[in-house]
Short mmCIF file of C-alpha atoms and ligand atoms in Angstrom, two decimals:
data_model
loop_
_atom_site.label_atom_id
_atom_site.label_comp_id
_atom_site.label_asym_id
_atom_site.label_seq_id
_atom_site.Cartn_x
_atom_site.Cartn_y
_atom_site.Cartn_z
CA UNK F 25 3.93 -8.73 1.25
CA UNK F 26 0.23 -8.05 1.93
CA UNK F 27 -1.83 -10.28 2.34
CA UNK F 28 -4.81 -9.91 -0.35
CA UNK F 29 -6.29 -13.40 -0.06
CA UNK F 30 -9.35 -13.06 -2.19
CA UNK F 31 -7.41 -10.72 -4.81
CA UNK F 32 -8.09 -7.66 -2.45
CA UNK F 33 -6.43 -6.37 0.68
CA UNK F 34 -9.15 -6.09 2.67
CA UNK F 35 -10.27 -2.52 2.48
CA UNK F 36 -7.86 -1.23 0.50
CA UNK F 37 -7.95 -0.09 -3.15
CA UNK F 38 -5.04 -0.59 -5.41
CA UNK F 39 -4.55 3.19 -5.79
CA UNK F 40 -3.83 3.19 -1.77
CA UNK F 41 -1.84 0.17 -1.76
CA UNK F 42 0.44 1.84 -4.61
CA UNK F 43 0.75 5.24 -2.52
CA UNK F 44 1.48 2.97 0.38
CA UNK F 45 4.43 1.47 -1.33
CA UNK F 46 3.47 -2.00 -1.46
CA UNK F 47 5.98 -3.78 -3.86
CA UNK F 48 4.05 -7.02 -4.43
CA UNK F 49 1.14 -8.25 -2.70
CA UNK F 50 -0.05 -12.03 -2.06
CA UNK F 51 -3.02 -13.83 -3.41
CA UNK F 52 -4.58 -17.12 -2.37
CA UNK F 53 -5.08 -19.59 -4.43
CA UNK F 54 -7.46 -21.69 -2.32
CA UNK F 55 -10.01 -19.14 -2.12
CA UNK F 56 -9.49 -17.71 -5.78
CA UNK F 57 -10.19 -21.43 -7.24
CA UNK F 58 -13.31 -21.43 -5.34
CA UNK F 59 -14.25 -17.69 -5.72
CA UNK F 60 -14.61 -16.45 -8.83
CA UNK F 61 -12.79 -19.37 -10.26
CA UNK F 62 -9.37 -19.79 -12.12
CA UNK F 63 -11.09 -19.70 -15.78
CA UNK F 64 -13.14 -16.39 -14.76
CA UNK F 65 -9.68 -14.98 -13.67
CA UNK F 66 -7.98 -16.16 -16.82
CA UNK F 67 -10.00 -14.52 -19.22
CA UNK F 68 -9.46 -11.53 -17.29
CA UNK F 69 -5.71 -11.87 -18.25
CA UNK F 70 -4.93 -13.11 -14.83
CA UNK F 71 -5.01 -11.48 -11.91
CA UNK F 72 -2.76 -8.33 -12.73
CA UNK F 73 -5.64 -7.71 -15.31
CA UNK F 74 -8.58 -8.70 -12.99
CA UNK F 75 -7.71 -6.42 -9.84
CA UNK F 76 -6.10 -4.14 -11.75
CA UNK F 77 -2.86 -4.41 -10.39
CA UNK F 78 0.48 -3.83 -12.38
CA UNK F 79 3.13 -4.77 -9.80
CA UNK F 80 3.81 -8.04 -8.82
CA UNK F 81 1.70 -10.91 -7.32
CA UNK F 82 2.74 -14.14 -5.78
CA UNK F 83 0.26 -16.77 -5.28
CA UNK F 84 0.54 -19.86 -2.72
CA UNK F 85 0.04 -23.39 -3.54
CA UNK F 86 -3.68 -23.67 -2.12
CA UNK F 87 -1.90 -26.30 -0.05
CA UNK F 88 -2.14 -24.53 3.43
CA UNK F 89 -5.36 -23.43 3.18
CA UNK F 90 -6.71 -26.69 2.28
CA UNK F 91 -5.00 -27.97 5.43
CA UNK F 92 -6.05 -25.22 7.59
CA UNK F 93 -9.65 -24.63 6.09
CA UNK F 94 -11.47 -27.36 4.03
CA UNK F 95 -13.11 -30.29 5.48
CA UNK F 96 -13.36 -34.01 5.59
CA UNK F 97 -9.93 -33.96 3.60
CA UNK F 98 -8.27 -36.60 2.58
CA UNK F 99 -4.78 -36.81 1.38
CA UNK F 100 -3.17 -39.46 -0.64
CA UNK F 101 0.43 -39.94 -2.71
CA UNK F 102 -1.49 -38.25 -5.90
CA UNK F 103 -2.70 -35.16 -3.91
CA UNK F 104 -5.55 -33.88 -1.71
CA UNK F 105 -9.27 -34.47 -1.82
CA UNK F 106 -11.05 -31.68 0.70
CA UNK F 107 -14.45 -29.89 0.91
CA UNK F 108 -14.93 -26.52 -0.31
CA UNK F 109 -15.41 -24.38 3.42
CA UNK F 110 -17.99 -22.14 1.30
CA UNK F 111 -20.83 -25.04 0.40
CA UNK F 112 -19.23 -28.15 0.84
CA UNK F 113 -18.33 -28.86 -2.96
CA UNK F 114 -15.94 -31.78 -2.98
CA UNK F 115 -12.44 -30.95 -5.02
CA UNK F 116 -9.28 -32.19 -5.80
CA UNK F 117 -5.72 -30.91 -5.60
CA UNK F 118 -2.43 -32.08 -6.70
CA UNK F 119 0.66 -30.98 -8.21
CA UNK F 120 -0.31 -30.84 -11.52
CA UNK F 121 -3.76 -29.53 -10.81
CA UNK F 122 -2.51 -26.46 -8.51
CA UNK F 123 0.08 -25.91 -10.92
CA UNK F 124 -2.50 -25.16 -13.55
CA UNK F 125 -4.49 -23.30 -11.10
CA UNK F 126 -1.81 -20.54 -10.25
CA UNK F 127 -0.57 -20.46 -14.11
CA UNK F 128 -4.06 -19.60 -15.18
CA UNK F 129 -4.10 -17.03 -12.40
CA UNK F 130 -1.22 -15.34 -13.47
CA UNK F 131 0.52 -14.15 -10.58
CA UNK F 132 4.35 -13.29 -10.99
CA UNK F 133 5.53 -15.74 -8.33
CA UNK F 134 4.11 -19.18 -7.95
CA UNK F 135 4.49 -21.54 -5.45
CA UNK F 136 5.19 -25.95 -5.38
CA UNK F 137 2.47 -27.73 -3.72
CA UNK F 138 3.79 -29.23 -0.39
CA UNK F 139 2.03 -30.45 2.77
CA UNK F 140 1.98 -28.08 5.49
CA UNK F 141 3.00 -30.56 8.53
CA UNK F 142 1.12 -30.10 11.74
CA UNK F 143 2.54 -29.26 14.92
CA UNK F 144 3.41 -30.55 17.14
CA UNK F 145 4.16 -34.47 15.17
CA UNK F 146 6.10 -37.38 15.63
CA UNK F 147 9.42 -37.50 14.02
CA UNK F 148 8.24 -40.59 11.72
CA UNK F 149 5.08 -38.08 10.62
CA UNK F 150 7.15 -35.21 10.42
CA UNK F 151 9.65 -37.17 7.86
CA UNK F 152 6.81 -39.18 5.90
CA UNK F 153 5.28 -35.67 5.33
CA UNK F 154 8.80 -33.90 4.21
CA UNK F 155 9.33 -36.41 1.66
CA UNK F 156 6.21 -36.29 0.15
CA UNK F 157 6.49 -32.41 -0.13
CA UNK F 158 9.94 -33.12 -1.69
CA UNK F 159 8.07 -35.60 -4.72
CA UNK F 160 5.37 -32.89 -4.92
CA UNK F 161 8.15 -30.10 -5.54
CA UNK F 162 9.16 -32.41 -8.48
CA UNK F 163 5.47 -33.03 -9.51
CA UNK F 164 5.14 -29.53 -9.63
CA UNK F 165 8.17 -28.61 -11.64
CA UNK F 166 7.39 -31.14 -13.87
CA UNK F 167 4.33 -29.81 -14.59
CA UNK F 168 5.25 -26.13 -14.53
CA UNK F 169 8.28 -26.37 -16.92
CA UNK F 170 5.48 -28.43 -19.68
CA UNK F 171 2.64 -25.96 -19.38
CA UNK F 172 4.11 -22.79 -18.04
CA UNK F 173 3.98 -20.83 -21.44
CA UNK F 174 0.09 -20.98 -20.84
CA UNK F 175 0.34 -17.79 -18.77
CA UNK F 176 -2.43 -15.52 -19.34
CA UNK F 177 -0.18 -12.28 -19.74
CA UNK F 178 -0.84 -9.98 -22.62
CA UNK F 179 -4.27 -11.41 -23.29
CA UNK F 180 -5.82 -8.45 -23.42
CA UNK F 181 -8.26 -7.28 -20.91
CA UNK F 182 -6.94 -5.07 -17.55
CA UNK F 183 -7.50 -1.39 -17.68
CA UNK F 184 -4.93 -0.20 -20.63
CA UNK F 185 -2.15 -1.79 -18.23
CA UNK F 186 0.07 -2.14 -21.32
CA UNK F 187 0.64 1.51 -22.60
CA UNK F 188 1.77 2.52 -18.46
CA UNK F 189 4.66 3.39 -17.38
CA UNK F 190 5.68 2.02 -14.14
CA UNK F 191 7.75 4.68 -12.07
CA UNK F 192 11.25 2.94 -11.38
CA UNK F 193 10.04 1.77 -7.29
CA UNK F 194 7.92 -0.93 -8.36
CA UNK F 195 10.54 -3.08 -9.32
CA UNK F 196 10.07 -6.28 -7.86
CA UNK F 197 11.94 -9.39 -6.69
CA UNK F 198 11.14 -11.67 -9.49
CA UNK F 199 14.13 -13.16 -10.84
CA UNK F 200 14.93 -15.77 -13.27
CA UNK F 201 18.41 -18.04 -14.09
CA UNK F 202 18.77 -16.52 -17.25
CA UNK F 203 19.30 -13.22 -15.55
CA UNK F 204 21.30 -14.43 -12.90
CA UNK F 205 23.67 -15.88 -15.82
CA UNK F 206 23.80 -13.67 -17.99
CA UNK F 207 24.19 -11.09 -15.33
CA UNK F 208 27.19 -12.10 -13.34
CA UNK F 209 25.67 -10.45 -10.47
CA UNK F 210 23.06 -11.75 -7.52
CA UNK F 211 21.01 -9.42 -6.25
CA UNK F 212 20.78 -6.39 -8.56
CA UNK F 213 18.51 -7.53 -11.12
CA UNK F 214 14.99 -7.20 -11.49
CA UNK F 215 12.23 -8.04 -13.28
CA UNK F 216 9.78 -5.57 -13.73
CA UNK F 217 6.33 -5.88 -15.90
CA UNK F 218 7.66 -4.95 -18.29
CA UNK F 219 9.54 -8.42 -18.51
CA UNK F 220 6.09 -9.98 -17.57
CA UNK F 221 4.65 -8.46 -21.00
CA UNK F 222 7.56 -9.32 -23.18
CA UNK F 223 7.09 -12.39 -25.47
CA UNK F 224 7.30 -16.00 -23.61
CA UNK F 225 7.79 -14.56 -20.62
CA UNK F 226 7.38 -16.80 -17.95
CA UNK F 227 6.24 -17.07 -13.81
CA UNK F 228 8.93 -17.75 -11.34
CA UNK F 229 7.90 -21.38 -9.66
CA UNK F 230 9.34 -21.28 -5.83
CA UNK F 231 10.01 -24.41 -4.26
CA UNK F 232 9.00 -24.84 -0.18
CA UNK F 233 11.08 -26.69 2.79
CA UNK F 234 9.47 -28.25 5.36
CA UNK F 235 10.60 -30.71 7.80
CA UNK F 236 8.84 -29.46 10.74
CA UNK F 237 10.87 -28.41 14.12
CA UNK F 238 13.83 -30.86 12.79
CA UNK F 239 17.15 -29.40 12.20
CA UNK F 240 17.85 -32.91 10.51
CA UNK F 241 14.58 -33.05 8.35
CA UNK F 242 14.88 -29.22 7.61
CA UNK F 243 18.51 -29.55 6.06
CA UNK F 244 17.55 -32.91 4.13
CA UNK F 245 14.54 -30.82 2.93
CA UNK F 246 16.50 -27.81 1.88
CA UNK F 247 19.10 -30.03 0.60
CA UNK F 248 16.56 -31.86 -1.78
CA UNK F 249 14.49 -28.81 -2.90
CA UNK F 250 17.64 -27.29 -3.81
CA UNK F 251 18.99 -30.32 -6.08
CA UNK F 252 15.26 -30.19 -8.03
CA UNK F 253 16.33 -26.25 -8.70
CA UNK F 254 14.04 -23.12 -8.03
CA UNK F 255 14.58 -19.26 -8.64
CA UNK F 256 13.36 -18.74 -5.20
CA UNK F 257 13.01 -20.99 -2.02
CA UNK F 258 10.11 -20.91 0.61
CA UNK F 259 10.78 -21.90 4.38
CA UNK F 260 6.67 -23.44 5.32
CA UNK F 261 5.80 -25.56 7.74
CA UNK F 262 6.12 -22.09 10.57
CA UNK F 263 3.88 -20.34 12.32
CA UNK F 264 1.62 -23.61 12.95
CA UNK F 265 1.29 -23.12 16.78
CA UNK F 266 4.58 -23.81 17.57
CA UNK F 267 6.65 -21.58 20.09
CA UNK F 268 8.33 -18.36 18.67
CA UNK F 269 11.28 -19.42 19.74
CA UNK F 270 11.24 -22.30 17.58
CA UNK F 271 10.04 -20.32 14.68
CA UNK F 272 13.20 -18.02 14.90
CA UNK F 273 15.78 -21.77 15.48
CA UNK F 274 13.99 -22.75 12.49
CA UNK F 275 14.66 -20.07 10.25
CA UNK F 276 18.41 -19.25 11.00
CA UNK F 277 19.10 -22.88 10.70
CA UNK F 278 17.18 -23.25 7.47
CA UNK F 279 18.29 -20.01 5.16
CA UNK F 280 21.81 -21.69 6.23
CA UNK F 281 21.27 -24.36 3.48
CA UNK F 282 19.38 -22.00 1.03
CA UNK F 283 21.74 -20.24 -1.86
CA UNK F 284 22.08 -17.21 -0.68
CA UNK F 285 21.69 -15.72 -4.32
CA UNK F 286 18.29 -17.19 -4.72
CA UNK F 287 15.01 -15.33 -2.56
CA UNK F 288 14.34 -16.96 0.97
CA UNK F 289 11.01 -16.22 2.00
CA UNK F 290 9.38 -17.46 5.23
CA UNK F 291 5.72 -17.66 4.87
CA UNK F 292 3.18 -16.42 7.16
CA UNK F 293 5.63 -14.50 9.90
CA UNK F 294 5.28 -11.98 11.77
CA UNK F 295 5.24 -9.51 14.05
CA UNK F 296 7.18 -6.06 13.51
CA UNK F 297 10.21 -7.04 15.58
CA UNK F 298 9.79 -10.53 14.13
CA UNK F 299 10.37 -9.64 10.38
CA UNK F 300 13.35 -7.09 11.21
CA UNK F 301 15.01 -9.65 12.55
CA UNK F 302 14.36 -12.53 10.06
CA UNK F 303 15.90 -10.19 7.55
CA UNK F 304 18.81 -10.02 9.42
CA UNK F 305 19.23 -13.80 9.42
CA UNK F 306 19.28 -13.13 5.86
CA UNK F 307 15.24 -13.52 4.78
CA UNK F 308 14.26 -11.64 1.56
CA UNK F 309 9.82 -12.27 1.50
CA UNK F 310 7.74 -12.41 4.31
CA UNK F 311 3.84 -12.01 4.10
CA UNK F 312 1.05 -11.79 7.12
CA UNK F 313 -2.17 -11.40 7.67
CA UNK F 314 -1.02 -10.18 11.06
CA UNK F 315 -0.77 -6.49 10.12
CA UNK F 316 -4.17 -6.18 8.15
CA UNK F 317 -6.29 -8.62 10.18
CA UNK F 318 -4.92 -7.06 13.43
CA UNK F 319 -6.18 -3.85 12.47
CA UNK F 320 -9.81 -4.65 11.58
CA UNK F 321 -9.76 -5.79 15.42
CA UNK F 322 -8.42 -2.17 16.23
CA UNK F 323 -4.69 -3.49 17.15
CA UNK F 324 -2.12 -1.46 16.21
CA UNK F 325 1.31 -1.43 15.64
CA UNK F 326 3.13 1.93 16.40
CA UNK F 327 6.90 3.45 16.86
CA UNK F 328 5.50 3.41 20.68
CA UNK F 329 4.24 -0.33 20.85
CA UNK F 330 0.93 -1.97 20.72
CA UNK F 331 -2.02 0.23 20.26
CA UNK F 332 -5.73 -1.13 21.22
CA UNK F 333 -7.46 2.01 19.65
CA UNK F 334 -10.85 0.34 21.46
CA UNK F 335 -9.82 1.40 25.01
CA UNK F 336 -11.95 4.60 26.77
CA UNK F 337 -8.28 5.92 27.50
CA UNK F 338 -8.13 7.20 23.82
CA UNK F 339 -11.68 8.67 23.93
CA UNK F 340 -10.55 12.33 24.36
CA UNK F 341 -6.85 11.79 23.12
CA UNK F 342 -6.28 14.71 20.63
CA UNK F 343 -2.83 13.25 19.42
CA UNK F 344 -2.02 11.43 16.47
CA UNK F 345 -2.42 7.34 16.27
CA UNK F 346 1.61 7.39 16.02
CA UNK F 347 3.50 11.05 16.05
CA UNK F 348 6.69 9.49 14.46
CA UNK F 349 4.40 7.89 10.99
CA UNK F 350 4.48 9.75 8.15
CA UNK F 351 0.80 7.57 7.19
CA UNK F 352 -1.96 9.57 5.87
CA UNK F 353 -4.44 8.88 8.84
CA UNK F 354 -1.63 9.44 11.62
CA UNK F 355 -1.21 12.84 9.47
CA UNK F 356 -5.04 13.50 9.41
CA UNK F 357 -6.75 12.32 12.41
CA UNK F 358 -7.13 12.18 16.22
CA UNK F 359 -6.66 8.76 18.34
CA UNK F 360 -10.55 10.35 19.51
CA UNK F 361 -11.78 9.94 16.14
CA UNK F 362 -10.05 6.48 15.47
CA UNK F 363 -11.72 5.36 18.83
CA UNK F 364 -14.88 6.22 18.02
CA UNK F 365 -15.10 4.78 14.40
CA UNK F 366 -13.85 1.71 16.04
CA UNK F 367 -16.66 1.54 18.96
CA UNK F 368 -19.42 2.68 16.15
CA UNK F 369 -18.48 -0.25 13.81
CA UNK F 370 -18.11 2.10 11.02
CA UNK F 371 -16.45 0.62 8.09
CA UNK F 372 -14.24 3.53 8.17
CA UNK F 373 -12.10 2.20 11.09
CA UNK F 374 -11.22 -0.84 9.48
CA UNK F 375 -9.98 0.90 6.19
CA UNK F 376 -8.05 3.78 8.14
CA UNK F 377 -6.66 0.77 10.89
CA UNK F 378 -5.35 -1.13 7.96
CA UNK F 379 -4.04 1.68 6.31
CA UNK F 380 -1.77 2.66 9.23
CA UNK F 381 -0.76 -1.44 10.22
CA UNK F 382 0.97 -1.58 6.65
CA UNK F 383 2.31 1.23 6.18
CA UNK F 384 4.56 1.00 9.35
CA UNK F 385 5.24 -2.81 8.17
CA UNK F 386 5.93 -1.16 5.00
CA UNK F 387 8.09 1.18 6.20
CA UNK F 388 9.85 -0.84 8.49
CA UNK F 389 11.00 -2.88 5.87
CA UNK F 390 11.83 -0.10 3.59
CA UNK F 391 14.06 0.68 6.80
CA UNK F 392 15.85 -2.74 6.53
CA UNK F 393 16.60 -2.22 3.35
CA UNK F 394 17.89 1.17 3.53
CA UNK F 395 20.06 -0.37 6.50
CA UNK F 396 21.53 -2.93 4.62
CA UNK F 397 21.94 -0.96 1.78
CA UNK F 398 24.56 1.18 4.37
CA UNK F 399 25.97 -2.02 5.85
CA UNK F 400 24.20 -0.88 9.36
CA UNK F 401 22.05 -3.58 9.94
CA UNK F 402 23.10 -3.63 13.30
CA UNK F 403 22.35 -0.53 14.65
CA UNK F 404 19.23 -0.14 12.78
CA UNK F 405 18.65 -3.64 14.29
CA UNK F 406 19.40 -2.15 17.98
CA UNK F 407 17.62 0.43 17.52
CA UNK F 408 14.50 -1.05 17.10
CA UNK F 409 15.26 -4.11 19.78
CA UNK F 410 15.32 -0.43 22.06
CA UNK F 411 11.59 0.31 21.75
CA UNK F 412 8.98 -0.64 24.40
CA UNK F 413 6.62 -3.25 22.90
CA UNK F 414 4.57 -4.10 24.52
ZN1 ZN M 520 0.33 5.93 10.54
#
């Protein structure tokens, strides 16, 4: 998933993110309940009506953000008092409060507000932490299942979203119980928008594990978010500092104790290699910033390896950014060109960067899926562990 944290990828219309392929894209709710606002989004029909963006959304919790961002915060059993990073605004968030936050913003997925544990922490901290995620999950579903008809959808507003007709690849991974049911089958239904428009349709509310870099407190996390019940199931608490290696240890031995008919998605991994492979362990959603915020720093990811389009050595290179990406700007321009938008600060670089960053992330997992769709996840998976990175 792309990142669009203030409900835009940076850089990149909706128009190009649709070309691109992009699925679903991610939203933060953090910096949309400071900026415009969750009523100002609301009366915009949510944020599929705001940004003008029919395919799915999936917005996080606020939670890591207001760890990660916000000052002077101060965290309690009923939730989380911080200071806006913008103008130092004092604000509260809890359950129930960022609950009602992401159902007036509409996105397709939601997720339970949990605490994202720091690393590295003492086992005591790490469990006192867990288990207060685990009552927040509750909290959360509690909340959700009371007030979750108060979706914005269908109120009006957007740009004539309702009479389109969405071509059959933007189906997304939103499913719900009743489909699952009703269904027989796991993985091959999907909700679409056009389920998001019907009458009293509702969001999908995922619940998080976290239990820090404890096998013990990650299973007794899973084990607990599973018994509240969620149509999806978040693995947090990664990508805090903590080695990769640990990331990965984390992940297999988490998705272990998630159904495997439900989505797993790991938030906030990873590199190219990274998210290949946490698919293979069985991961369905992954977002990072890594792919868009790399590129507006002129890092790119390529069949070849690591490009840094800044160096001199690509001043007078006439070949494309990467010769095996279909992309529009590896089809159009010169590594030359690329360099020099890049060392003349245009805002061209960034937009043509983060064009070419996710659509290889895009099409690599377009490639895991094709692979597993064949049953050759293993030689697709050798094929890329075969390519210098560097
Ligand atoms: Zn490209």
């Amino acid at each position: 998933m792309p990142v669009g944290t203030a409900a835009s990828v940076k850089g990149i219309p909706q128009d190009t993110l649709e070309e691109l392929g992009a699925q679903i894209i991610l939203g933060n709710t953090y910096h949309l309940y400071l900026r415009p606002g969750v009523e100002t989004v609301r009366k915009m029909g949510g944020l599929h009506g705001f940004m003008s963006w029919d395919r799915a959304i999936l917005t996080d919790s606020g939670g890591f953000q207001v760890f990660s961002l916000s000052e002077l915060r101060k965290l309690n059993e009923d939730g989380v008092t911080f200071r806006s990073h913008l103008d130092g605004s004092s604000h509260f968030f809890s359950p129930e409060s960022a609950m009602a936050a992401q159902i007036g913003l509409g996105a397709d997925i939601i997720m339970a507000f949990d605490e994202c544990t720091e690393y590295p922490a003492e086992r005591a901290r790490v469990r006192e932490s867990m288990e207060l995620t685990a009552r927040w999950a509750a909290r959360s579903k509690d909340y959700f299942e009371e007030h979750k008809q108060e979706v914005p959808w269908g109120q009006a507003s957007g740009v004539g979203r309702q009479e389109k007709q969405l071509p059959h690849h933007c189906f997304a991974p939103v499913r719900n119980d009743n489909d699952l049911r009703d269904s027989g089958r796991s993985t091959d239904r999907w909700a679409t928008d056009g389920h998001r428009l019907a009458p009293g349709s509702t969001q999908s509310l995922f619940g998080i594990v976290q239990g820090g870099m404890d096998r013990e407190l990650r299973k007794e996390s899973a084990e607990r978010t599973v018994e509240i019940g969620f149509p999806g199931y978040a693995i947090g608490g990664l990508s805090v500092g903590e080695p990769r290696e640990a990331t990965r240890e984390m992940v297999e031995w988490t998705v272990e104790h998630l159904p495997a008919n439900r989505p797993r998605y790991v938030m906030g991994v990873g590199t190219p290699e990274e998210i290949v492979e946490y698919a293979s362990l069985g991961v369905d959603m992954m977002d990072c910033v890594l792919p868009t915020r790399a590129a507006r720093h002129g890092l790119l990811f390529t069949s070849e390896g690591k490009i840094s389009i800044k160096q001199a050595r690509y001043a007078q290179d006439a070949g494309p950014l990467d010769p095996n990406c279909p992309c529009r700007v590896c089809q159009r321009y010169s590594r030359a060109y690329l360099r020099h938008l890049y060392a003349s600060n245009e805002v061209l670089a960034q937009v043509l960067n983060t064009i070419h960053n996710l659509s290889f992330y895009l099409d690599t997992m377009q490639r895991v899926r094709h692979a597993i769709s064949l049953g050759e996840e293993s030689r697709f998976l050798s094929s890329v562990w075969s390519r210098p990175q560097t």
